[in-house]
Coordinates of C-alpha atoms (C1' of nucleotides) in Angstrom, one line a residue:
Chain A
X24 CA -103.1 -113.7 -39.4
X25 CA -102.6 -110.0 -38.4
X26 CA -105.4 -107.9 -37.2
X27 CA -106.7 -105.5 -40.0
X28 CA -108.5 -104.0 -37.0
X29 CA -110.2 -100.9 -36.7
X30 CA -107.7 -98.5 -35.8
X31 CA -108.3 -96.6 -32.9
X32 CA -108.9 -99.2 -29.7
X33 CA -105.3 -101.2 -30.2
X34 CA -102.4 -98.9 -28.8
X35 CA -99.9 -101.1 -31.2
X36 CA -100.0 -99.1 -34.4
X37 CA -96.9 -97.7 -34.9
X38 CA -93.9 -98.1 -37.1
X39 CA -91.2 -99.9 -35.2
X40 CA -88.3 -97.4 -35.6
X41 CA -90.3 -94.6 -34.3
X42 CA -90.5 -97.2 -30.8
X43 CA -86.9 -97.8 -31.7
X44 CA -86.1 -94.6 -31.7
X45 CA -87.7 -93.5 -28.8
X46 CA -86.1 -96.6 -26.6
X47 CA -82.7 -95.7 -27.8
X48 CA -83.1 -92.1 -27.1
X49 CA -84.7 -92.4 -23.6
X50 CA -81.9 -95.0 -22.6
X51 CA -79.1 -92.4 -23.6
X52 CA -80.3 -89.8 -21.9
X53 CA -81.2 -92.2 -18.6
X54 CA -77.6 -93.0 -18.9
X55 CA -78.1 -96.9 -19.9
X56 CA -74.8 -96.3 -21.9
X57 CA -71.4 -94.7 -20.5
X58 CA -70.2 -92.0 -22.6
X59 CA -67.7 -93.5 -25.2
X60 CA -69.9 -96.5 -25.9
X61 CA -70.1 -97.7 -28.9
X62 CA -73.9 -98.4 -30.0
X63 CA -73.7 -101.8 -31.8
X64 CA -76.7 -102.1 -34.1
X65 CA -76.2 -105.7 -34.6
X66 CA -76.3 -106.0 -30.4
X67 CA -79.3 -103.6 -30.5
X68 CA -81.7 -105.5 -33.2
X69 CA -80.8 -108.4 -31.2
X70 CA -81.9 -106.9 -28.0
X71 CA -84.8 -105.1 -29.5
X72 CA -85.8 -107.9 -32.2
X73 CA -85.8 -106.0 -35.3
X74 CA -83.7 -105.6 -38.2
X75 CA -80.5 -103.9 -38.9
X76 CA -82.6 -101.3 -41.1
X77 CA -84.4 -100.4 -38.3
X78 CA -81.8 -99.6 -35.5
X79 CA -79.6 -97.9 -38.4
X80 CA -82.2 -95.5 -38.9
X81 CA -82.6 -94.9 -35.6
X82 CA -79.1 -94.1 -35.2
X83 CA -79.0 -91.6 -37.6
X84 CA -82.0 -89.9 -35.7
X85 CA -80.2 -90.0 -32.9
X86 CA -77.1 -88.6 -34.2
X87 CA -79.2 -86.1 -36.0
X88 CA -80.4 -84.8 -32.3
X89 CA -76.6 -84.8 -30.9
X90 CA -77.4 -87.6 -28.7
X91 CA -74.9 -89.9 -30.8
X92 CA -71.8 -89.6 -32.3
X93 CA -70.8 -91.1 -35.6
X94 CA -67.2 -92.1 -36.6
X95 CA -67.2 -93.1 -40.4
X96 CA -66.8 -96.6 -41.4
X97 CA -66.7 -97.3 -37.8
X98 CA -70.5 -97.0 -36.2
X99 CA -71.8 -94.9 -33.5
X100 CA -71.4 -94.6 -30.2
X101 CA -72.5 -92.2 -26.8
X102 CA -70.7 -88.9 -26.5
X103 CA -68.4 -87.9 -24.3
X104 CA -68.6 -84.5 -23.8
X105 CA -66.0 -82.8 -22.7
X106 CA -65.6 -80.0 -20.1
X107 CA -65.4 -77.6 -23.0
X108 CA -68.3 -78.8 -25.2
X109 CA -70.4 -78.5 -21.5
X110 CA -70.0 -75.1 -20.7
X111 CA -70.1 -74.1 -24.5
X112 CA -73.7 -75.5 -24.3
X113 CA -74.3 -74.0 -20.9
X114 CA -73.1 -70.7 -22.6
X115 CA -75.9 -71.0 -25.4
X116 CA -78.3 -71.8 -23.0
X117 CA -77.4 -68.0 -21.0
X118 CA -77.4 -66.2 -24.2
X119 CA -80.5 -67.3 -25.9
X120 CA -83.2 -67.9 -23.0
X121 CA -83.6 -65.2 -21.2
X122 CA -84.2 -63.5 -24.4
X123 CA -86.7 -66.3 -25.1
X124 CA -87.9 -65.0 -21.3
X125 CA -88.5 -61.8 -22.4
X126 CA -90.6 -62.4 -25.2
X127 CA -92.2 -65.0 -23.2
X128 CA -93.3 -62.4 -20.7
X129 CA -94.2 -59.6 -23.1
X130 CA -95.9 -62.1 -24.9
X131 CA -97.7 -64.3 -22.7
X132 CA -101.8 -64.7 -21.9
X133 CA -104.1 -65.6 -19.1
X134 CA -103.0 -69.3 -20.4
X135 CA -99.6 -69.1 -20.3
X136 CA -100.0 -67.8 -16.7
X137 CA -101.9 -70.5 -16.1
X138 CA -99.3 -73.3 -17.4
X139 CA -96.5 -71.6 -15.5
X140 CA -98.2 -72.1 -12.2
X141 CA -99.6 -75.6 -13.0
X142 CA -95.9 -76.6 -14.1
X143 CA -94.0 -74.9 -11.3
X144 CA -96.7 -76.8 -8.8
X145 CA -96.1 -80.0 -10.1
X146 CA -91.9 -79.2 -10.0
X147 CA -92.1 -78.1 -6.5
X148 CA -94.0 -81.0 -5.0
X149 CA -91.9 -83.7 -7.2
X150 CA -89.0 -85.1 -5.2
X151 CA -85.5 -84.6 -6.7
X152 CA -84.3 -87.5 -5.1
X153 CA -86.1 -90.9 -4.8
X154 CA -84.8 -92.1 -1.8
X155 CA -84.3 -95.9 -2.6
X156 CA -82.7 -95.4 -6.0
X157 CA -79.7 -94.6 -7.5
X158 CA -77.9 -91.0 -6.8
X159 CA -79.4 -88.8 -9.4
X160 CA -82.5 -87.6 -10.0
X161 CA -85.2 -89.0 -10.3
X162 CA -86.9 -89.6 -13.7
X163 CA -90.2 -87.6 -12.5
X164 CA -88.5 -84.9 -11.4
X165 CA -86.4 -84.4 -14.7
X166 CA -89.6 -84.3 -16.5
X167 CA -91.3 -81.8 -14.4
X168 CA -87.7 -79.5 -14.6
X169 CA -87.7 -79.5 -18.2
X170 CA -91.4 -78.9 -18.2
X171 CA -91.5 -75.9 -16.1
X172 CA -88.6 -74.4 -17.9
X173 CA -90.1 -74.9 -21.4
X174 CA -93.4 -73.8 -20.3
X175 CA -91.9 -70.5 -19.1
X176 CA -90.2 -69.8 -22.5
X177 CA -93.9 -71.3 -24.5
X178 CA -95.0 -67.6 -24.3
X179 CA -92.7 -66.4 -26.6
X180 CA -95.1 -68.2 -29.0
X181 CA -92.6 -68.9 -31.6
X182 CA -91.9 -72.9 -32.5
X183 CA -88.5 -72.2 -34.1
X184 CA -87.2 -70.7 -31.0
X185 CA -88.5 -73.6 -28.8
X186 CA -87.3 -76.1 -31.3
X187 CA -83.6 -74.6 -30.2
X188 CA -84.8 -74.4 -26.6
X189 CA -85.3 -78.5 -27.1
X190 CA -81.9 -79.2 -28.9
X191 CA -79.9 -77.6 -26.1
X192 CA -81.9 -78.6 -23.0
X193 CA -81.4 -82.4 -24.5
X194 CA -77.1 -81.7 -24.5
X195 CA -77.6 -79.9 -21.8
X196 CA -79.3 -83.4 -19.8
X197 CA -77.1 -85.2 -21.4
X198 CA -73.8 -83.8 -20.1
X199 CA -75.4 -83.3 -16.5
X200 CA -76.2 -86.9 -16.5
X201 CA -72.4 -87.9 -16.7
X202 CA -71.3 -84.6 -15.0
X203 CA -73.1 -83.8 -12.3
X204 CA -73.1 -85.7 -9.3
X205 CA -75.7 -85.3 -6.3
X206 CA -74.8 -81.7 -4.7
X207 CA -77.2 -81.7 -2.1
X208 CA -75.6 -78.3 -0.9
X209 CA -77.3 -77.0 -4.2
X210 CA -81.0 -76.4 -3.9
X211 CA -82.5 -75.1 -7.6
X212 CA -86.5 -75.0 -5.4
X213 CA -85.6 -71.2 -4.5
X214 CA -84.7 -70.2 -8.0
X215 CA -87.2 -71.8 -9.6
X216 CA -90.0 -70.0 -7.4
X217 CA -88.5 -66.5 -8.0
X218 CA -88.6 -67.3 -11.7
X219 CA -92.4 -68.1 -11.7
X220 CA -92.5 -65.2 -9.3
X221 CA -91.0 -62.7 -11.1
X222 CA -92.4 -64.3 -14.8
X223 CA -96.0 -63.7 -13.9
X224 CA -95.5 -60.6 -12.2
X225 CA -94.3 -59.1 -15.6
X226 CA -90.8 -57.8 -14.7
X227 CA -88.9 -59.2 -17.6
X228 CA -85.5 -57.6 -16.2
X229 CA -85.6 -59.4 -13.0
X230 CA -86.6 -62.4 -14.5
X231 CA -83.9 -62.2 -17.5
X232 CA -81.5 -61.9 -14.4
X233 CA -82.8 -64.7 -12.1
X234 CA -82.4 -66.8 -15.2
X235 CA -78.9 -66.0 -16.3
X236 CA -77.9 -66.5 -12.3
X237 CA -79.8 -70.1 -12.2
X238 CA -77.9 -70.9 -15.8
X239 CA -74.5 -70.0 -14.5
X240 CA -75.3 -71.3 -11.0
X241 CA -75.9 -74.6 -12.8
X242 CA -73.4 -74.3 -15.2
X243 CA -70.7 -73.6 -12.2
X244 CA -72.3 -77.1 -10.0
X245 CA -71.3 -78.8 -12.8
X246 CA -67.4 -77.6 -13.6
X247 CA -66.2 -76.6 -10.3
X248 CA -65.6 -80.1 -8.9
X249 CA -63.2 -82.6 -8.2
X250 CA -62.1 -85.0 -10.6
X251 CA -63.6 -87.9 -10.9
X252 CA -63.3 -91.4 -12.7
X253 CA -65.8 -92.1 -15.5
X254 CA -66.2 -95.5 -14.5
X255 CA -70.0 -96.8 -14.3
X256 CA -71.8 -99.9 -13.5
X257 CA -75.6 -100.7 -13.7
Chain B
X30 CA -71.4 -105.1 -59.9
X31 CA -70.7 -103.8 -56.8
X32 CA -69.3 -100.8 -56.8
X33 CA -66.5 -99.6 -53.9
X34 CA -64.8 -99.0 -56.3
X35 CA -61.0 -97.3 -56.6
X36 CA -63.0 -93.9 -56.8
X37 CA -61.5 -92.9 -59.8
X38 CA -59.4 -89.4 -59.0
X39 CA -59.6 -88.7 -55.7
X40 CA -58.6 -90.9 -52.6
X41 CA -62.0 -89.8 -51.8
X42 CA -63.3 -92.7 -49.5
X43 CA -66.9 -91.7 -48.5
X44 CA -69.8 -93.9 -47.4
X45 CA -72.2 -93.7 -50.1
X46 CA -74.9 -92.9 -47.6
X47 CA -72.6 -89.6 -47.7
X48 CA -72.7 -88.6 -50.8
X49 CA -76.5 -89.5 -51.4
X50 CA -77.2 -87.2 -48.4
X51 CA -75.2 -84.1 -49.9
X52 CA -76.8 -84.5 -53.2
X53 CA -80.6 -84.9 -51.9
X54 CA -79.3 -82.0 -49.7
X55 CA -78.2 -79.9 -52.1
X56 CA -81.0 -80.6 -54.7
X57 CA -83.8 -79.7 -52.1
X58 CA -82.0 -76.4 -51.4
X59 CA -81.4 -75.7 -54.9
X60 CA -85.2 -75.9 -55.5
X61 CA -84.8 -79.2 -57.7
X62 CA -88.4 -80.1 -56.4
X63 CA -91.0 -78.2 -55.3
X64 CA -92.4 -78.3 -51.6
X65 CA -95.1 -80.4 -51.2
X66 CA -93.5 -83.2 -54.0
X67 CA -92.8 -86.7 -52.8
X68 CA -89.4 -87.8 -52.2
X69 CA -90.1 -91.5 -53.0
X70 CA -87.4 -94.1 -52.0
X71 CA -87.6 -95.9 -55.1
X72 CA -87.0 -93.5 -57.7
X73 CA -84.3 -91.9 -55.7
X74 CA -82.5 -95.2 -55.2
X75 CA -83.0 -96.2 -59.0
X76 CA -81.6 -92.7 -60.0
X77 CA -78.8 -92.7 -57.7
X78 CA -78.0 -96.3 -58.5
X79 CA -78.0 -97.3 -54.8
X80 CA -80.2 -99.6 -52.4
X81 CA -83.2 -98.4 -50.2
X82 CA -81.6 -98.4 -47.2
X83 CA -79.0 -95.9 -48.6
X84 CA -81.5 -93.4 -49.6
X85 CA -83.7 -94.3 -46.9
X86 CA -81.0 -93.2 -44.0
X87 CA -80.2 -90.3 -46.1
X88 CA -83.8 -88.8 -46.0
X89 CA -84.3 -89.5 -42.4
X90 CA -81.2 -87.0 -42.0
X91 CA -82.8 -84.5 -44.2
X92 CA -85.8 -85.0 -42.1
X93 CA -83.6 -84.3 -39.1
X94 CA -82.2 -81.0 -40.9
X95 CA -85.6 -79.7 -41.5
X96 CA -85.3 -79.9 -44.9
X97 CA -88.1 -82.7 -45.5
X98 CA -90.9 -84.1 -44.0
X99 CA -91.9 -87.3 -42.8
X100 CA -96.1 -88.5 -43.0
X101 CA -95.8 -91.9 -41.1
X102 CA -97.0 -95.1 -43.5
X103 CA -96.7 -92.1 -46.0
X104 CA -93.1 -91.4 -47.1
X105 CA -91.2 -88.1 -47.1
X106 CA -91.8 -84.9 -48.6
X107 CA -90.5 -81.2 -49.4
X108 CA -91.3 -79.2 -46.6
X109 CA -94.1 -76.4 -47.9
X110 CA -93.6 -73.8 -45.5
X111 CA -96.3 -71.3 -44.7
X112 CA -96.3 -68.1 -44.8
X113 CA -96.5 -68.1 -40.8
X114 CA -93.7 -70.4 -40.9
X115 CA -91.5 -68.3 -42.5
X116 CA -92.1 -65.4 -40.7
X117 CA -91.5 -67.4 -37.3
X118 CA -87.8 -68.2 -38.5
X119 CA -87.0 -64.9 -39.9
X120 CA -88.4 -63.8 -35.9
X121 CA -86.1 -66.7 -34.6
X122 CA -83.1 -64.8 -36.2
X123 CA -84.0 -61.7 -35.3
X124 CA -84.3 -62.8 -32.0
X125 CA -80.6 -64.6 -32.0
X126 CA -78.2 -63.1 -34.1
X127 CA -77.8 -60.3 -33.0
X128 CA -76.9 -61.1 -29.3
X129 CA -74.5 -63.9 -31.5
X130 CA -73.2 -60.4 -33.1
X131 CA -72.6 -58.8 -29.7
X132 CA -70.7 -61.4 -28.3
X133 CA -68.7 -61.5 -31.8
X134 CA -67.4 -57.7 -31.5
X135 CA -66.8 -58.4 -27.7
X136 CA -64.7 -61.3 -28.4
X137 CA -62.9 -61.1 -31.7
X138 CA -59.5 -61.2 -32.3
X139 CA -57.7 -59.8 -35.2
X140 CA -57.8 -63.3 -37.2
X141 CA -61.7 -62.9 -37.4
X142 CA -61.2 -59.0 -38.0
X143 CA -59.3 -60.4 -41.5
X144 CA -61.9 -63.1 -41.8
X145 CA -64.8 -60.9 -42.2
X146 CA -62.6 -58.6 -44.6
X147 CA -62.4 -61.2 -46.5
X148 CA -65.7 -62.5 -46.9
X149 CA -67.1 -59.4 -47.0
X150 CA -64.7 -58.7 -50.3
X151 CA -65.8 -62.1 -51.7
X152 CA -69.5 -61.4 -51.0
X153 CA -69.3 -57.9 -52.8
X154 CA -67.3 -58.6 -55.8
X155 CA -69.9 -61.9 -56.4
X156 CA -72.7 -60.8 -58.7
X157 CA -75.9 -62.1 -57.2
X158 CA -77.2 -62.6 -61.0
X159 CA -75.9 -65.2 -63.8
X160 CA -77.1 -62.9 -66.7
X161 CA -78.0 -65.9 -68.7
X162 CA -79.1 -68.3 -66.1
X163 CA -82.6 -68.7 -63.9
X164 CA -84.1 -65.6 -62.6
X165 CA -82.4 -66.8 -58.7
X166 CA -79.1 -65.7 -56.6
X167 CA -76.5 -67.2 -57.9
X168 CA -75.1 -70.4 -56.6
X169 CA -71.8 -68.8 -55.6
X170 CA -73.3 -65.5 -54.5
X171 CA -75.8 -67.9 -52.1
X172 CA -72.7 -69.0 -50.9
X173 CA -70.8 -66.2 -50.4
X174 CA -73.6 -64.5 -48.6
X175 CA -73.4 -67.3 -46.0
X176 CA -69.6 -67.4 -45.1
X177 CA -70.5 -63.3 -44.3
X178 CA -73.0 -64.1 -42.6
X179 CA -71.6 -66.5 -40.7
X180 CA -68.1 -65.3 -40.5
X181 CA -69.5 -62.4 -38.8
X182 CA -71.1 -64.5 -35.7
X183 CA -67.8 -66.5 -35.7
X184 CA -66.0 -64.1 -33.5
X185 CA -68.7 -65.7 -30.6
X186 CA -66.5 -68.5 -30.4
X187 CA -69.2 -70.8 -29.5
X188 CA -69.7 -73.6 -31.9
X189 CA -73.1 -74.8 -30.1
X190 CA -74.3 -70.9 -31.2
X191 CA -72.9 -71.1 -34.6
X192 CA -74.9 -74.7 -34.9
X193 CA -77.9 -73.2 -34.2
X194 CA -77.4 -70.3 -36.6
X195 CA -76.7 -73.2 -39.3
X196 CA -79.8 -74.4 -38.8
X197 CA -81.9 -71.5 -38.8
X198 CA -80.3 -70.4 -42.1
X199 CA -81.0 -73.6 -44.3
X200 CA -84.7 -73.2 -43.1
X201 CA -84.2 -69.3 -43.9
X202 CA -82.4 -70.0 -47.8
X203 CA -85.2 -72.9 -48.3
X204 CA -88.2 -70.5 -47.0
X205 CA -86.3 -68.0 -49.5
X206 CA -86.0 -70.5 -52.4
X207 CA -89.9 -70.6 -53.0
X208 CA -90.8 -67.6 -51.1
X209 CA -88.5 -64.8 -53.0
X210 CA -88.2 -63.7 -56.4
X211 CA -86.1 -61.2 -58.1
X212 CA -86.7 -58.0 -56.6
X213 CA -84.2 -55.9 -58.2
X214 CA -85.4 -53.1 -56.1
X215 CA -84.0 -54.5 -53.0
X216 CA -80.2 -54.1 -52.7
X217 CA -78.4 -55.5 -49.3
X218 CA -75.2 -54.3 -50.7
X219 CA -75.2 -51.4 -49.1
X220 CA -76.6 -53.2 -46.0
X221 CA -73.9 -55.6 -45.8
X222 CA -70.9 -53.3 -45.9
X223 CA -72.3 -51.4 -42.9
X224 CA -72.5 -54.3 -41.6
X225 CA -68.4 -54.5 -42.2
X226 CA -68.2 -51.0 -40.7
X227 CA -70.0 -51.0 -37.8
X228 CA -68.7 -55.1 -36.5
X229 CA -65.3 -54.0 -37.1
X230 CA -65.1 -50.8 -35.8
X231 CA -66.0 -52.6 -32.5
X232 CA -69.4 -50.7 -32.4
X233 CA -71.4 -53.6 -30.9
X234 CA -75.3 -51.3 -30.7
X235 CA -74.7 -50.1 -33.8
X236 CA -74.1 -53.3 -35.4
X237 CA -77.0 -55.1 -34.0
X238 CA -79.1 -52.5 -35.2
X239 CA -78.1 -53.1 -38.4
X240 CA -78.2 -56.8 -38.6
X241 CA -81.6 -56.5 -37.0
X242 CA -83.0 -54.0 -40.1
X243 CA -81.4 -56.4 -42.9
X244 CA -83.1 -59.6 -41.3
X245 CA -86.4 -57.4 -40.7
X246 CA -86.2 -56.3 -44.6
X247 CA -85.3 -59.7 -45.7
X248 CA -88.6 -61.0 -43.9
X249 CA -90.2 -57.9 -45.6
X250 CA -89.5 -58.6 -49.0
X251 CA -90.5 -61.9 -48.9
X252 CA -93.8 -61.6 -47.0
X253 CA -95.3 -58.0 -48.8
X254 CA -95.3 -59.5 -52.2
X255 CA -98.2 -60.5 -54.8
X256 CA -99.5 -64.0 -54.7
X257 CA -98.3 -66.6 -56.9
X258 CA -98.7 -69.8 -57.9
X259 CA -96.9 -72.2 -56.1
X260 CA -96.7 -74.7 -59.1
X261 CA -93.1 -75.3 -60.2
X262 CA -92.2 -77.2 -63.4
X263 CA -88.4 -78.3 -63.3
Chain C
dA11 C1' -127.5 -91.9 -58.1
dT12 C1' -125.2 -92.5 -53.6
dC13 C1' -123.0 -95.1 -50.2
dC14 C1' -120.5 -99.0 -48.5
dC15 C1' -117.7 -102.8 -49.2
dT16 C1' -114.3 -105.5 -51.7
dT17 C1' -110.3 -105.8 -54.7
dC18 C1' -106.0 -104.2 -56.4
dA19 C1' -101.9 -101.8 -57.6
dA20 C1' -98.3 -98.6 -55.7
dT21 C1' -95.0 -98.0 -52.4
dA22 C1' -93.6 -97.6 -47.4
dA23 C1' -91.5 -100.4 -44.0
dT24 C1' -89.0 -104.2 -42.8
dC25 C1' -86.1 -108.2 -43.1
dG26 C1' -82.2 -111.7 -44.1
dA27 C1' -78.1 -112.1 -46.4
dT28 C1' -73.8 -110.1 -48.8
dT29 C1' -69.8 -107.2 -49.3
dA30 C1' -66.3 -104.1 -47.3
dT31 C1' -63.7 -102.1 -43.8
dT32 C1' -61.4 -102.1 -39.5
dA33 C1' -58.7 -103.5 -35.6
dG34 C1' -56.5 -107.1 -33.7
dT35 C1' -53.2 -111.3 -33.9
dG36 C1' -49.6 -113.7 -35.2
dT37 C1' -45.5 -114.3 -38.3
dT38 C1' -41.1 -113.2 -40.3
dA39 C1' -37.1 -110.5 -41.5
dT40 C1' -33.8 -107.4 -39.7
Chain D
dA19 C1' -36.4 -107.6 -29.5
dT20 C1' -38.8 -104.8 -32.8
dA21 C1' -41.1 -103.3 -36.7
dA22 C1' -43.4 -104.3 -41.0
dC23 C1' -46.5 -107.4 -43.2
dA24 C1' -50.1 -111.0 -43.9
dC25 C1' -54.0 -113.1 -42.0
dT26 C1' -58.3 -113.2 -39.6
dA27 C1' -62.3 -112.4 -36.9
dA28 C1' -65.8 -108.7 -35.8
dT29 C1' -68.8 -105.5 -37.5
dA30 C1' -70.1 -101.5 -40.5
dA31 C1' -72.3 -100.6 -44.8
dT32 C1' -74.9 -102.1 -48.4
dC33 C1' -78.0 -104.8 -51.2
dG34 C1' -82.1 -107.6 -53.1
dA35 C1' -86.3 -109.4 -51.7
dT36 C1' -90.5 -109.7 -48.6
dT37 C1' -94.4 -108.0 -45.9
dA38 C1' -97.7 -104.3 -44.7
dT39 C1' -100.2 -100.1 -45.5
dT40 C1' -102.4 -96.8 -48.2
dG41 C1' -105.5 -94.6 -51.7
dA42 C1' -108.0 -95.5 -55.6
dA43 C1' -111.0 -98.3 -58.7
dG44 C1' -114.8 -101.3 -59.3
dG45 C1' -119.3 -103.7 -57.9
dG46 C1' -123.5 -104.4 -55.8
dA47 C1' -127.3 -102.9 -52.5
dT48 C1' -130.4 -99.4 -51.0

DNA sequence: ATCCCTTCAATAATCGATTATTAGTGTTAT
DNA sequence: ATAACACTAATAATCGATTATTGAAGGGAT
């Protein structure tokens, strides 16, 4: 018999293609999947135990949020971005936030202060790099990036504007995951402390500018390298 | 019977997921139901003459478009947008489109020079008003007053932009479906072919000052107006 | 009469099986 | 030997039916 039980205690109360979902979307973006891969649903319901229903409408989701591509009549599968679509994104990303920035920072209260230093602390004393683990980031530290750069733009106040914030930083992820290999000689810590530095201190022009530089900087760490094979394992 | 069948016409081969999408697509934007309805599975499926899962995957990509929403254990719905809500995505577009427009002048060539000719011709010879039909724009006008729009940002170049400004203007036309009604004393007309002028005569501050007023006054006219009801009979 | 508990119908969510399409494999005619 | 065609697995897309959840209606007990 299944538990009628009384809500709240149990953590298991949700539908399964929201977990789904969720599973499919975090291993994408973790990289579980080269680029080019084609998402099987009858292998994923296997895996996941669930119907075909259920890791279909998951797909679509996931399509919906660019983190799948779908060729008609012949299922989905991981995109493979190309060098192009990257610094197309990267370009979107350098003309809409540090206009975000500048709301942000004519916007922004004594809370929003607060949440920029909080999220900056927690990005400067998370390691990039966990030492035993594979060559790229480490989960952690992804979290705390996005976080601090959201919460800089969250003054701005306006959901729409972060909801396009959230679309590009997820293709932007996506593309550094298969792009960007470990550049040690790159160290974002510097830029990121001039942008809380500059962000609470109220000077939207320097700010706007430290931005667009960490943007480009990024954008440039990622496209001006040498060739290499697209081949993964693990 | 199962259909599949030799599509009559057209060598039209779609997935019938397709074509259900478009329609619930296009009926939610035409204001076929009214925000807050239910959008339950069954009816649409028996109406459409499809399964579940058909309509099913086709709502979760609405959902994913904005144009529905999703209660968990609770089905899907038409969005009702607030008032605040409304006034956040008209903010989101003033915010965007007119750095979008900037980066059009800058980069245009003289194919989009003829493209904007164009649609600004098509937009202005349109009438906004079927005499005989409902008291709302014009199908065709609706979407002639799109391409302009949209023609006009194409100059940017950047398809990751031009996807964003997609999806801010199908929340924009639905807030605008339920939000606007006739007010014959507002005429973008004349608003539209400075908009011509200024873009092509390469006058980039002028321009954005001018997209900037017509988005302001759009947000204007739909915000400073009487209450009324929001019940909708179709 | 009000509140709480049970029962019940509507429908959301999920499943197992069916049909349709694609890409590959092998065959045959030139 | 090659190119067009038939055949065949693999799997994408769809369907019909089952299970689970919700909100409302009814039935005592206080």
């Amino acid at each position: 018999m299944t538990q009628t039980a009384h809500t709240s205690t149990s953590p298991g109360k949700q539908m399964l293609s929201e977990q789904v979902y969720t599973h499919l979307r975090d291993a994408i973006m973790r990289g579980d999947y080269a680029p080019g891969d084609a998402l099987k649903p009858q292998s994923l319901a296997k895996e996941q135990g669930v119907s075909l229903a259920v890791v279909r409408e998951s797909l679509v989701r996931v399509v919906g949020e660019g983190l799948a591509d779908r060729l008609p009549n012949r299922g989905f599968a991981v995109p493979a971005f190309s060098d192009r679509r990257w610094q197309e994104i990267a370009e979107a990303r350098r003309t809409i936030e540090p206009v975000m920035l500048r709301m942000s920072i004519e916007r922004g209260d004594v809370d929003w202060e607060a949440r920029v230093r909080a999220a900056h602390h927690r990005l400067a004393r998370t390691p990039a790099y966990v030492p035993g683990e594979g060559e790229y980031y480490s989960d952690a530290w992804a979290a705390a990036h996005r976080d601090f750069h959201r919460t800089l733009l969250e003054g701005c106040g306006n959901p729409v504007l972060l909801e396009t914030f959230d679309r590009m930083w997820i293709a932007s992820e996506l593309a550094r995951r298969w792009s960007a290999h470990r550049r040690p000689e790159r160290d974002g810590a510097p830029e990121h402390r001039r942008l809380e530095e500059t962000a609470l201190a109220r000077d939207a022009d320097a700010a706007a500018e430290v931005l667009t530089q960490h943007l480009t900087m990024t954008a440039v760490a990622l496209t001006d390298r040498p060739h290499h094979e697209p081949s993964v394992d693990a």
